[in-house]
Short mmCIF file of C-alpha atoms in Angstrom, two decimals:
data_model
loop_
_atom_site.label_atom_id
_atom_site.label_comp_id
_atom_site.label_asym_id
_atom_site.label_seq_id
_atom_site.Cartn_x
_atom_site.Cartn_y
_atom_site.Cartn_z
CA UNK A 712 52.23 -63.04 -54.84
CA UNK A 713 48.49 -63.93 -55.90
CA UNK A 714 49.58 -67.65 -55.34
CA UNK A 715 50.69 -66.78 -51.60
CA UNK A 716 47.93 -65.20 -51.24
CA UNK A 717 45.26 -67.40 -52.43
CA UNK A 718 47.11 -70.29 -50.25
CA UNK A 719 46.82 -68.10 -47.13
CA UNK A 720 43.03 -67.88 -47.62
CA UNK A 721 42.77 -71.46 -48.56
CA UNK A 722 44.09 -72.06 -45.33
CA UNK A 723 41.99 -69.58 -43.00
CA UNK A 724 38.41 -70.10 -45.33
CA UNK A 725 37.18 -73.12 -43.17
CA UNK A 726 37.84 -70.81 -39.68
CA UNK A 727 35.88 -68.33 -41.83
CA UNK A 728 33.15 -71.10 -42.55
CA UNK A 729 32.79 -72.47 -39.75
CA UNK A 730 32.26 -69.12 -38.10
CA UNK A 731 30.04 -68.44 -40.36
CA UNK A 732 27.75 -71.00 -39.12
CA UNK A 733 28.03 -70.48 -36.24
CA UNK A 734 24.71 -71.28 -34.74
CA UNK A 735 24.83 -67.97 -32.34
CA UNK A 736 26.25 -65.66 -35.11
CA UNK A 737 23.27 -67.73 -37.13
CA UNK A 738 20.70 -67.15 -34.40
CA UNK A 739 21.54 -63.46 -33.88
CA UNK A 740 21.04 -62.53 -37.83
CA UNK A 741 17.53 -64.87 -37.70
CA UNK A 742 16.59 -63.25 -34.80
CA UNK A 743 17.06 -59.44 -35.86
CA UNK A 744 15.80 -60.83 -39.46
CA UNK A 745 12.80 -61.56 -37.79
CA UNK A 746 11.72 -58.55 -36.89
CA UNK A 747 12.56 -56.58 -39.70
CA UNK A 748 7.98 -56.84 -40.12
CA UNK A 749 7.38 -55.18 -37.31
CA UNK A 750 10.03 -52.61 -37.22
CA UNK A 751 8.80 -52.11 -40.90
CA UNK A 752 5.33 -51.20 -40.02
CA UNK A 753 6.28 -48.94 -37.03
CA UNK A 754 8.70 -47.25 -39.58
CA UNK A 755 5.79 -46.30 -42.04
CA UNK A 756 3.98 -45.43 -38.69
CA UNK A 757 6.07 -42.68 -38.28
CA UNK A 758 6.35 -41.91 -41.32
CA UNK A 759 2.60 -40.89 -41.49
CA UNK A 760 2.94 -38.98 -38.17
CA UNK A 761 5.99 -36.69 -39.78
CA UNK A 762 3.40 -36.47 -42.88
CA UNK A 763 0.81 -35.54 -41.05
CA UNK A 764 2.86 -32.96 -38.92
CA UNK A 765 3.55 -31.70 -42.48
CA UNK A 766 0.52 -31.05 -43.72
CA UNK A 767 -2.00 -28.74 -42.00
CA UNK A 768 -5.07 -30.18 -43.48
CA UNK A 769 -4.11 -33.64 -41.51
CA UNK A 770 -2.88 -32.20 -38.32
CA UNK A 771 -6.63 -32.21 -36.70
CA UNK A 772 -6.69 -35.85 -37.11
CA UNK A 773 -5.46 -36.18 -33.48
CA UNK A 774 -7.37 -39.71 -33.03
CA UNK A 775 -5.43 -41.58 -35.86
CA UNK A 776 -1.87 -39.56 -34.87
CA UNK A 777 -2.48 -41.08 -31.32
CA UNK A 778 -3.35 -44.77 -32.59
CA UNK A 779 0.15 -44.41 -34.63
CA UNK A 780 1.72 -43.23 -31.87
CA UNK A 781 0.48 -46.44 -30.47
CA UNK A 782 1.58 -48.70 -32.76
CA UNK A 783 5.25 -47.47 -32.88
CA UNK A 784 5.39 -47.71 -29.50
CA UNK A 785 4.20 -51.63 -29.89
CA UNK A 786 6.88 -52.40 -32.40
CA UNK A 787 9.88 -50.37 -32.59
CA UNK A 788 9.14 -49.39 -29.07
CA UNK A 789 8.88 -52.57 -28.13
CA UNK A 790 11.97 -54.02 -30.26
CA UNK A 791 13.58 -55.24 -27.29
CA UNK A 792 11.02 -57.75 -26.20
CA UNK A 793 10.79 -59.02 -29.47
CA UNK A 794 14.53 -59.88 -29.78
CA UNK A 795 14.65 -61.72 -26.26
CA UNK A 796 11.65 -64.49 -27.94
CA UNK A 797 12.99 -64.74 -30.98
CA UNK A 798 16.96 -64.69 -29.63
CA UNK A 799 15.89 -67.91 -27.52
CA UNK A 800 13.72 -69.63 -30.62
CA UNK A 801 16.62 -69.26 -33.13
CA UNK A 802 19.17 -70.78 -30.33
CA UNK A 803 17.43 -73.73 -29.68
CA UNK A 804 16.10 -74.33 -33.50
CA UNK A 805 19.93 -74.16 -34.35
CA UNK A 806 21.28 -76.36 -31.45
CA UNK A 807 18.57 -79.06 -31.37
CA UNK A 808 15.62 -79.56 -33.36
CA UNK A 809 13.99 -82.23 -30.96
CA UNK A 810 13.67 -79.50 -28.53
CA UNK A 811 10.63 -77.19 -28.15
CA UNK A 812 11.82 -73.77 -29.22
CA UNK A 813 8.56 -71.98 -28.28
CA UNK A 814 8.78 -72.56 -24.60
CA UNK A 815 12.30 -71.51 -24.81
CA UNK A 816 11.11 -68.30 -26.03
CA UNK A 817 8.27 -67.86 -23.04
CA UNK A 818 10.94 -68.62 -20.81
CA UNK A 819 13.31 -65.87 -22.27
CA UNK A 820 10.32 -63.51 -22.44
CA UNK A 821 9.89 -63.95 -18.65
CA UNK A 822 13.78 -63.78 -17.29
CA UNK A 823 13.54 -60.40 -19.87
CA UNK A 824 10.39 -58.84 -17.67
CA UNK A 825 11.99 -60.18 -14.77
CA UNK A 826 15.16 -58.12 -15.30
CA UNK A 827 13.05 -54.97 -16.27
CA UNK A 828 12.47 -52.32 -13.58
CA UNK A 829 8.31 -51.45 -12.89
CA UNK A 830 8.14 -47.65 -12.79
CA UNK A 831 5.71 -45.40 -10.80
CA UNK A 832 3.10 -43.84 -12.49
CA UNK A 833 1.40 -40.22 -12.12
CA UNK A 834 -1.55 -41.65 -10.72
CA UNK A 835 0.34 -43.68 -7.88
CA UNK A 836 -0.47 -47.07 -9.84
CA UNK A 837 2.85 -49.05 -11.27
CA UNK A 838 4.02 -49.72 -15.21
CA UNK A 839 6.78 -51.27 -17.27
CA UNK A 840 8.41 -48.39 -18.64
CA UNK A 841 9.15 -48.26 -22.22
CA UNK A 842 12.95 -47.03 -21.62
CA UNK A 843 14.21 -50.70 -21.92
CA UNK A 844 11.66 -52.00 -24.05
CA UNK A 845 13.26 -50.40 -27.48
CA UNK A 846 16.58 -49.60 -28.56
CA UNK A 847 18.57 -49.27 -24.83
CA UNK A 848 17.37 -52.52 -23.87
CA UNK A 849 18.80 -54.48 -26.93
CA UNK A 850 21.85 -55.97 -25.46
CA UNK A 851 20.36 -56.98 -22.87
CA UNK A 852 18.07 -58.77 -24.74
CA UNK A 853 20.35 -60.52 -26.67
CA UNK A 854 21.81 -61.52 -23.78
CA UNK A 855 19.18 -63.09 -21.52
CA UNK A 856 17.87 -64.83 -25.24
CA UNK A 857 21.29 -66.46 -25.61
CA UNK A 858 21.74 -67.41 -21.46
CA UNK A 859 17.98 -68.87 -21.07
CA UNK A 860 17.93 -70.88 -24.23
CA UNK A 861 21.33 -71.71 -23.63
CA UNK A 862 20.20 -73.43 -19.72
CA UNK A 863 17.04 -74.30 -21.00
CA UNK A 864 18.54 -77.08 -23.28
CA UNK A 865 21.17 -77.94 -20.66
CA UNK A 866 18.42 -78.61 -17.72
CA UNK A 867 16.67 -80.76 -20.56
CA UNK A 868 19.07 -82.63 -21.78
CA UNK A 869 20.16 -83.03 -17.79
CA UNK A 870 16.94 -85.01 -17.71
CA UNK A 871 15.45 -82.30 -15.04
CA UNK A 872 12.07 -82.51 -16.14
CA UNK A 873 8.77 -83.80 -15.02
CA UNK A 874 7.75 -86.63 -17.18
CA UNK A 875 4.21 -87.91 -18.33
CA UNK A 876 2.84 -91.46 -19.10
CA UNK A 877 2.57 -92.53 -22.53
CA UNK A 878 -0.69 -91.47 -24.10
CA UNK A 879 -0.86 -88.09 -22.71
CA UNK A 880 -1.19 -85.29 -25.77
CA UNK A 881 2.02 -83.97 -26.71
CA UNK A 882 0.88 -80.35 -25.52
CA UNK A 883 0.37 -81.18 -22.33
CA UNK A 884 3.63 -83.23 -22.09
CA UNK A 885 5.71 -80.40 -23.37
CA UNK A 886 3.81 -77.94 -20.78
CA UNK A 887 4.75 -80.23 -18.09
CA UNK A 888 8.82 -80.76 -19.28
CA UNK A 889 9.20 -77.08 -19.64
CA UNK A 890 8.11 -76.47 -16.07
CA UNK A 891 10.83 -77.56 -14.25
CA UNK A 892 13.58 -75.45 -16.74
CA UNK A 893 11.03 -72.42 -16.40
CA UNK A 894 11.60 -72.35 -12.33
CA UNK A 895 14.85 -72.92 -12.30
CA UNK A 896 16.04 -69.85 -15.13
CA UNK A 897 13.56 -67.65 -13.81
CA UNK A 898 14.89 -67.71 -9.83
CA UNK A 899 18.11 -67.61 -11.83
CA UNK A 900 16.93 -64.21 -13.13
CA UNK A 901 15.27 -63.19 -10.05
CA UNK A 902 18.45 -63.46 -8.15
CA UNK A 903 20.35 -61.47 -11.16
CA UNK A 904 17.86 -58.85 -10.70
CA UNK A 905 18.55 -58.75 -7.08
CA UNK A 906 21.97 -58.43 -7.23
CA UNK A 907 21.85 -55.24 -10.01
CA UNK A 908 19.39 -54.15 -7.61
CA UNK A 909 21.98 -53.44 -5.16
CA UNK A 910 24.34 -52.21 -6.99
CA UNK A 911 24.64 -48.18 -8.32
CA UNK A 912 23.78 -49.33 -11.57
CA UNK A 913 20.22 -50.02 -10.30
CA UNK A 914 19.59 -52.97 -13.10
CA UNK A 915 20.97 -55.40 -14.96
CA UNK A 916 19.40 -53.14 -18.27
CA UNK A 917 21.49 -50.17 -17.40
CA UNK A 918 24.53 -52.01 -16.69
CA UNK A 919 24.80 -53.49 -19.77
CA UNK A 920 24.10 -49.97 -21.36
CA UNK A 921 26.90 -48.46 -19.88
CA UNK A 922 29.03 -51.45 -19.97
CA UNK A 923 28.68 -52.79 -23.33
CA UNK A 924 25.98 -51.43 -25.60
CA UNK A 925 27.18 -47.57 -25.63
CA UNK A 926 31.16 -48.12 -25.80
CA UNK A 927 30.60 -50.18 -28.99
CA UNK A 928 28.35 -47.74 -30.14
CA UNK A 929 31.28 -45.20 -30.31
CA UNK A 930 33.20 -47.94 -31.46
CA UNK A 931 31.34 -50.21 -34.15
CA UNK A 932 29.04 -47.21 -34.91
CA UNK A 933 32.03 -45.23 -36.69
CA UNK A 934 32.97 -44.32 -39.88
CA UNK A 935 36.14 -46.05 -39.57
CA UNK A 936 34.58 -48.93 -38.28
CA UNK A 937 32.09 -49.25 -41.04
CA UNK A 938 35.02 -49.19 -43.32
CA UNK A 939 36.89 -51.49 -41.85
CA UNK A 940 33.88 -53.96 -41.68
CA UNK A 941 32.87 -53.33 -45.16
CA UNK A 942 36.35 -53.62 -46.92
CA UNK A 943 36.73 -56.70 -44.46
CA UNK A 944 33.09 -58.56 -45.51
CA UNK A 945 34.16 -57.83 -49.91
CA UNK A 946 37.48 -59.63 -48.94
CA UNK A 947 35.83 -62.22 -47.71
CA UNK A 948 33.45 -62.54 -50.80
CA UNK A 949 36.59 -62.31 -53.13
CA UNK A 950 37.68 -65.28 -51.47
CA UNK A 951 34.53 -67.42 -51.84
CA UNK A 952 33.53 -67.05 -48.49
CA UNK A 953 30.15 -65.36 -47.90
CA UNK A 954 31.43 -62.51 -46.36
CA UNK A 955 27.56 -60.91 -45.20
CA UNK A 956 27.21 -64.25 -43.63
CA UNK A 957 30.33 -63.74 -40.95
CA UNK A 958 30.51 -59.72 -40.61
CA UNK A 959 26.91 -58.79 -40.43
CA UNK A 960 25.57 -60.42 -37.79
CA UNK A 961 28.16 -59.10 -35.17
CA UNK A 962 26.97 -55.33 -36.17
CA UNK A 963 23.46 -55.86 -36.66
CA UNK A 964 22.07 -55.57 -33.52
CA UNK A 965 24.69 -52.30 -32.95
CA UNK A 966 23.54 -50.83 -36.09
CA UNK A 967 19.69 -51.75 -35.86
CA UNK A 968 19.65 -50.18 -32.61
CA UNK A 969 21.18 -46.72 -34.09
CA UNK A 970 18.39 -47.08 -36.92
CA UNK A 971 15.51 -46.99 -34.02
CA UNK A 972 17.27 -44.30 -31.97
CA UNK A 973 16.70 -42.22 -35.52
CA UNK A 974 13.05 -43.31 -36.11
CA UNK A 975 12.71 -42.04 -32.25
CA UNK A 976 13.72 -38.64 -32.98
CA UNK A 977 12.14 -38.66 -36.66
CA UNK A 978 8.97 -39.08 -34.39
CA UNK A 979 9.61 -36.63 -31.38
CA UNK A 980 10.04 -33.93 -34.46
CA UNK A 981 14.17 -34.15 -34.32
CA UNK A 982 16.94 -34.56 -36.29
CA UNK A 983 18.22 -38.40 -36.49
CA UNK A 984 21.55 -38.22 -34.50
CA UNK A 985 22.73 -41.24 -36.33
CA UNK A 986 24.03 -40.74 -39.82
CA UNK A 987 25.06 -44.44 -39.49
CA UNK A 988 23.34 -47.43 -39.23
CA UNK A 989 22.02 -50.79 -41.29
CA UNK A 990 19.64 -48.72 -42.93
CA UNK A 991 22.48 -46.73 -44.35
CA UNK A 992 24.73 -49.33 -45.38
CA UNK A 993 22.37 -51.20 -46.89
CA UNK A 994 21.38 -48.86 -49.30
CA UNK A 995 24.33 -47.00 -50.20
CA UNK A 996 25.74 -50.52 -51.08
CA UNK A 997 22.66 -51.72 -52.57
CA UNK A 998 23.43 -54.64 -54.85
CA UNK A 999 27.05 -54.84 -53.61
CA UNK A 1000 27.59 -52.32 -55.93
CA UNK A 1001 27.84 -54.52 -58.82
CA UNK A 1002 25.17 -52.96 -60.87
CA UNK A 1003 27.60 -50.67 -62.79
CA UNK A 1004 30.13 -53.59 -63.47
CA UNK A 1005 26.33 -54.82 -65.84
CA UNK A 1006 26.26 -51.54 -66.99
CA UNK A 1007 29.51 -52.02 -68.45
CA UNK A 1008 29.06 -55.57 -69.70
CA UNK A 1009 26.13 -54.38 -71.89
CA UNK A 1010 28.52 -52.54 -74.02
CA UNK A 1011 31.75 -54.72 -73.89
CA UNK A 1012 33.53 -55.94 -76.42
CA UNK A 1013 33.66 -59.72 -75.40
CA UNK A 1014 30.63 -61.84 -76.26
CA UNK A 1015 31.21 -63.49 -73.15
CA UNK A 1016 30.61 -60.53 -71.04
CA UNK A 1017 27.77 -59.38 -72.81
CA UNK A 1018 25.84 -62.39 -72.24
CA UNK A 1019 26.82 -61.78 -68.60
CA UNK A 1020 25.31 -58.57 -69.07
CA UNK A 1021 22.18 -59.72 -70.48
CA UNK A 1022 21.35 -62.17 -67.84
CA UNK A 1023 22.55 -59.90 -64.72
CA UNK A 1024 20.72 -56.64 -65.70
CA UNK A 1025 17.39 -57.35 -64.42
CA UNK A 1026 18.30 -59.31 -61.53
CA UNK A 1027 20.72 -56.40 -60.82
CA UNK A 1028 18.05 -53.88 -60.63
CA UNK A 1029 16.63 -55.16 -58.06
CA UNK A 1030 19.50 -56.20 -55.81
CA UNK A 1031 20.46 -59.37 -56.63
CA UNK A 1032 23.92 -59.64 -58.05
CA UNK A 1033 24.76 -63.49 -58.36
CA UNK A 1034 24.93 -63.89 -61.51
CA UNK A 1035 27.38 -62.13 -61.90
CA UNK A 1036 29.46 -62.26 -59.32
CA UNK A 1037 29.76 -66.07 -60.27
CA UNK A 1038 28.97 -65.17 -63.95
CA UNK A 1039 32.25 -63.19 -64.84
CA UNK A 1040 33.27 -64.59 -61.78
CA UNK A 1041 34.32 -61.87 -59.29
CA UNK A 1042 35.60 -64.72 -57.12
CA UNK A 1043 39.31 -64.78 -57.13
CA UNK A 1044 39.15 -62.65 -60.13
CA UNK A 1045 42.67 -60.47 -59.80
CA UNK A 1046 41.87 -58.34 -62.58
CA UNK A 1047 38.59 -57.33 -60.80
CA UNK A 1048 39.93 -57.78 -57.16
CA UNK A 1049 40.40 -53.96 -56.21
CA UNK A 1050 36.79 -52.30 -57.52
CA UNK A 1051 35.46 -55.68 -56.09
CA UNK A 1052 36.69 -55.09 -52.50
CA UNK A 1053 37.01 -51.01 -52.53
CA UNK A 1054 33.53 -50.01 -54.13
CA UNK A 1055 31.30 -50.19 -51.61
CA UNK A 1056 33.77 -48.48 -49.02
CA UNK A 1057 34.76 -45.36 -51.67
CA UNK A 1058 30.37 -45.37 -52.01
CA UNK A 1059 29.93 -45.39 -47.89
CA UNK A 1060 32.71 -42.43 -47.57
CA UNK A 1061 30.80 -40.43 -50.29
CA UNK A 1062 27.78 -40.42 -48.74
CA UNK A 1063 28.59 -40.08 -45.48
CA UNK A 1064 30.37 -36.84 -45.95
CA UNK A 1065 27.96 -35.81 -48.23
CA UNK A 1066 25.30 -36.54 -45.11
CA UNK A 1067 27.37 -34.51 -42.39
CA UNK A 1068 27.65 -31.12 -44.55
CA UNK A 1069 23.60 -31.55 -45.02
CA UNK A 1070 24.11 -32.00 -49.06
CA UNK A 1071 21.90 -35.51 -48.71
CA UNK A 1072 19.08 -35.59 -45.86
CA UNK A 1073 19.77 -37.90 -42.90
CA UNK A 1074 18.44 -41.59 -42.64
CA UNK A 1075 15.28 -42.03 -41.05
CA UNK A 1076 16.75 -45.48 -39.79
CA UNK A 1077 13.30 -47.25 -41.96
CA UNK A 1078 14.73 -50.81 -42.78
CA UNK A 1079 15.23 -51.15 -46.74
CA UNK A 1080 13.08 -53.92 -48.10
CA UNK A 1081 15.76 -56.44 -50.17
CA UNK A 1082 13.94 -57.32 -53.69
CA UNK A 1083 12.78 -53.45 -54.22
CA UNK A 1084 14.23 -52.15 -57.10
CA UNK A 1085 17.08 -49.55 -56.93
CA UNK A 1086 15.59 -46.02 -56.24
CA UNK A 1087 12.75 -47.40 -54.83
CA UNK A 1088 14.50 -49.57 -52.07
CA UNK A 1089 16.05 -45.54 -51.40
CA UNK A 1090 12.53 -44.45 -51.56
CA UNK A 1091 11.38 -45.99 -47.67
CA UNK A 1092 13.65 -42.86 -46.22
CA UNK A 1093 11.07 -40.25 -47.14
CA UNK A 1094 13.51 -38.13 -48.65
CA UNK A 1095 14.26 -37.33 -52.03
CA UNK A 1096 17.73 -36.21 -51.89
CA UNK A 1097 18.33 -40.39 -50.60
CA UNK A 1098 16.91 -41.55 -53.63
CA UNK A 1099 19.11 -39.48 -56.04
CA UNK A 1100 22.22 -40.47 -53.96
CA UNK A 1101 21.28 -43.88 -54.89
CA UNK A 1102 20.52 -43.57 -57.96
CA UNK A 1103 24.05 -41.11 -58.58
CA UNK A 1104 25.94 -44.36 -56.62
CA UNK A 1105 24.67 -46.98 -59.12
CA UNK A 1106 24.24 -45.40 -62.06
CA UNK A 1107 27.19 -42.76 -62.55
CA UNK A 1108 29.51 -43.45 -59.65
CA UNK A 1109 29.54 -47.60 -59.83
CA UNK A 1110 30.12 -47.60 -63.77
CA UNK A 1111 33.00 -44.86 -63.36
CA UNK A 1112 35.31 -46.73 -60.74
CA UNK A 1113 34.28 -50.19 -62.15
CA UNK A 1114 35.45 -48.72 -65.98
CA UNK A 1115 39.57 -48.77 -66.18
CA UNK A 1116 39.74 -52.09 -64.21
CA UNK A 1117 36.65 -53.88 -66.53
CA UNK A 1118 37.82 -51.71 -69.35
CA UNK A 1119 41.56 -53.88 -69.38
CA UNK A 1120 40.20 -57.36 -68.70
CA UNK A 1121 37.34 -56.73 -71.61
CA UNK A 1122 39.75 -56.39 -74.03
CA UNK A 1123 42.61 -59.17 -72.95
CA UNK A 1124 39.01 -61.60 -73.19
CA UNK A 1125 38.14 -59.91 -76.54
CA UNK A 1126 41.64 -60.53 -78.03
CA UNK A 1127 41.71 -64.45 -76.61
CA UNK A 1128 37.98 -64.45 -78.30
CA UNK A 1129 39.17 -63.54 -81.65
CA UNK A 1130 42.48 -65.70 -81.59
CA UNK A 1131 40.24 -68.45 -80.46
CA UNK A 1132 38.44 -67.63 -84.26
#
């Protein structure tokens, strides 16, 4: 059975490779990478407003809660126009690296603004309203990144450029070739605005809203589908396949999106209405769960996994678990396989239900910083009851379910030890 099994994999892996470089699966995890600074810094933003809120001796400081108002509204507020540049930079880095990625990334920037309705202000002068600059306009970023950097590279490599004499400095020359493509994609963009125009959906933003973007909320934003997605991604993994590499970037965006609708409400002085997101899963699986399997090492009875032990535990602390996943290995390890693939999912069910009956506080949707160690990567959530869950996951839960599986294969490897004598 493990033999048919392992063939079937060996079979499928280089689909699974290959989609996991995929250069737009690659360019949407670099692009929502990328802006992991400035959601940080409109995360602690709001932090400090909720602190502030909380303390009476800091609520007269109506200047500074105003300016960090300010600044959330320029980063997470603003997430949307950040993913558009960076969506059309990432594209064009991946596809061709002869090509100029930055005026990709003006271009994208512009079809974005094009698509994005002007509202009417109070005092009769117009605005971009922030509505489809954060969270809700997302998709729609993603998608005019991918389209614009996707026919800027075609209308290049068509030759449809305007081209300068030799000797004239390469920043003028690439101003000049990127005219042309600009043009072109934005009348493209002008006509899709048009056409949304006239339609009941009023814009291309809120079309894609309602289209895409909220039924795969109430799809990929699930329990079930986090389950499903995170027993999927360990199987990978067990199979030698980097399994964060293929499943992560096609929930990312989804689940980065429900992280700012939280920090939204954490600001307005309401509940988060996601208990979901990438915030979540990344800390309730901090480490991939593997820190109690070096718990366990520490005291086995093998010499072999003790050294394991010895070398993983630090690195483990702070979230970084190859050594020993290719120390023991966990790779195609059978004796490991189930803890390996279930751990994470049994941790993600815990804590969710523990979340909906108000045991643990909700997620403020803050992006966890990867290298921080465990408790402190909790602690960016503001909420004390977070940090103990984590803490409860890696120190008491992960030893317990790692224990009768490590507990066998300790001492069949202790036995071949001592015959070995």
């Amino acid at each position: 059975m493990k033999e048919k099994i392992t063939a079937f994999f060996d079979r499928v892996s280089p689909w699974f490779d290959k989609m996991g470089n995929n250069p737009y699966l690659q360019t949407i995890s670099g692009a929502m990478m990328s802006t992991l600074g400035p959601v940080f810094i409109g995360s602690i933003a709001v932090l400090l407003v909720v602190l502030m809120n909380m303390v009476p001796a800091l609520q007269g400081l109506t200047q500074l809660t105003a300016v960090l108002g300010k600044v959330n509204t320029m980063t997470i507020g603003s997430l949307a126009i950040y993913i558009a540049i960076l969506m059309a930079y990432h594209l064009v880095r991946k596809l061709d690296e002869n090509e100029d990625p930055i005026s990709a990334a003006v271009i994208s920037l512009l079809s974005f603004l094009i698509i994005t309705p002007i509202g009417q202000m109070t005092d009769e002068s117009t605005g971009i309203p922030t509505t489809w600059l954060g969270a809700q306009g997302v998709f729609s970023a993603m998608i005019v990144g991918l389209v614009s950097a996707r026919l800027y590279l075609a209308i290049k490599r068509k030759g449809w450029t305007i081209k300068m004499p030799a000797g004239v400095p390469p920043m003028v020359t690439r101003m000049f070739e990127s005219l042309i493509p600009t043009v072109l994609i934005g009348v493209l963009f002008i006509v899709v605005d048009l056409l949304f125009n006239m339609t009941s959906f009023g814009s291309m933003h809120q079309f894609v809203y309602t289209v895409i973007q909220e039924p795969l909320k109430g799809i990929g934003g699930s329990l079930g589908a986090m389950i499903i997605l995170s027993l999927l991604q360990q199987i990978l993994w067990f199979f030698g396949i980097h399994g964060t590499n293929v499943i992560l970037p096609l929930v990312t965006p989804l689940w980065m999106a429900m992280d700012v609708e939280n920090l939204n409400a954490v600001q307005a002085g309401q509940m988060p209405p996601n208990i979901l997101g990438l915030a979540f899963f990344n800390i309730i699986t901090f480490g991939g769960m593997a820190l109690g399997l070096v718990l366990l090492m520490l005291r086995s009875k093998s010499k072999q996994y003790r050294e394991v032990g010895k070398i993983s535990i630090v690195p483990a602390l702070f979230g970084i678990t190859e050594p020993v996943i290719f120390g023991t290995p966990l790779v195609l390890n059978f004796d490991l396989a189930f803890p390996f693939i279930t751990n994470n999912t049994i941790a993600l069910v815990l804590a969710y239900f523990l979340t909906k009956i108000g045991l643990v506080a909700r997620f403020t949707g803050v992006q966890a910083i990867f290298g921080l160690p465990v408790g402190f990567h909790a602690a960016v959530q503001g909420a004390l009851s977070i940090i103990l869950l984590q803490l409860f996951i890696q120190f008491i839960l992960s030893p317990v379910l790692w224990y009768p599986w490590f507990k066998r294969l300790d001492m069949k490897t202790y036995k071949a030890e001592q015959e070995a004598k």
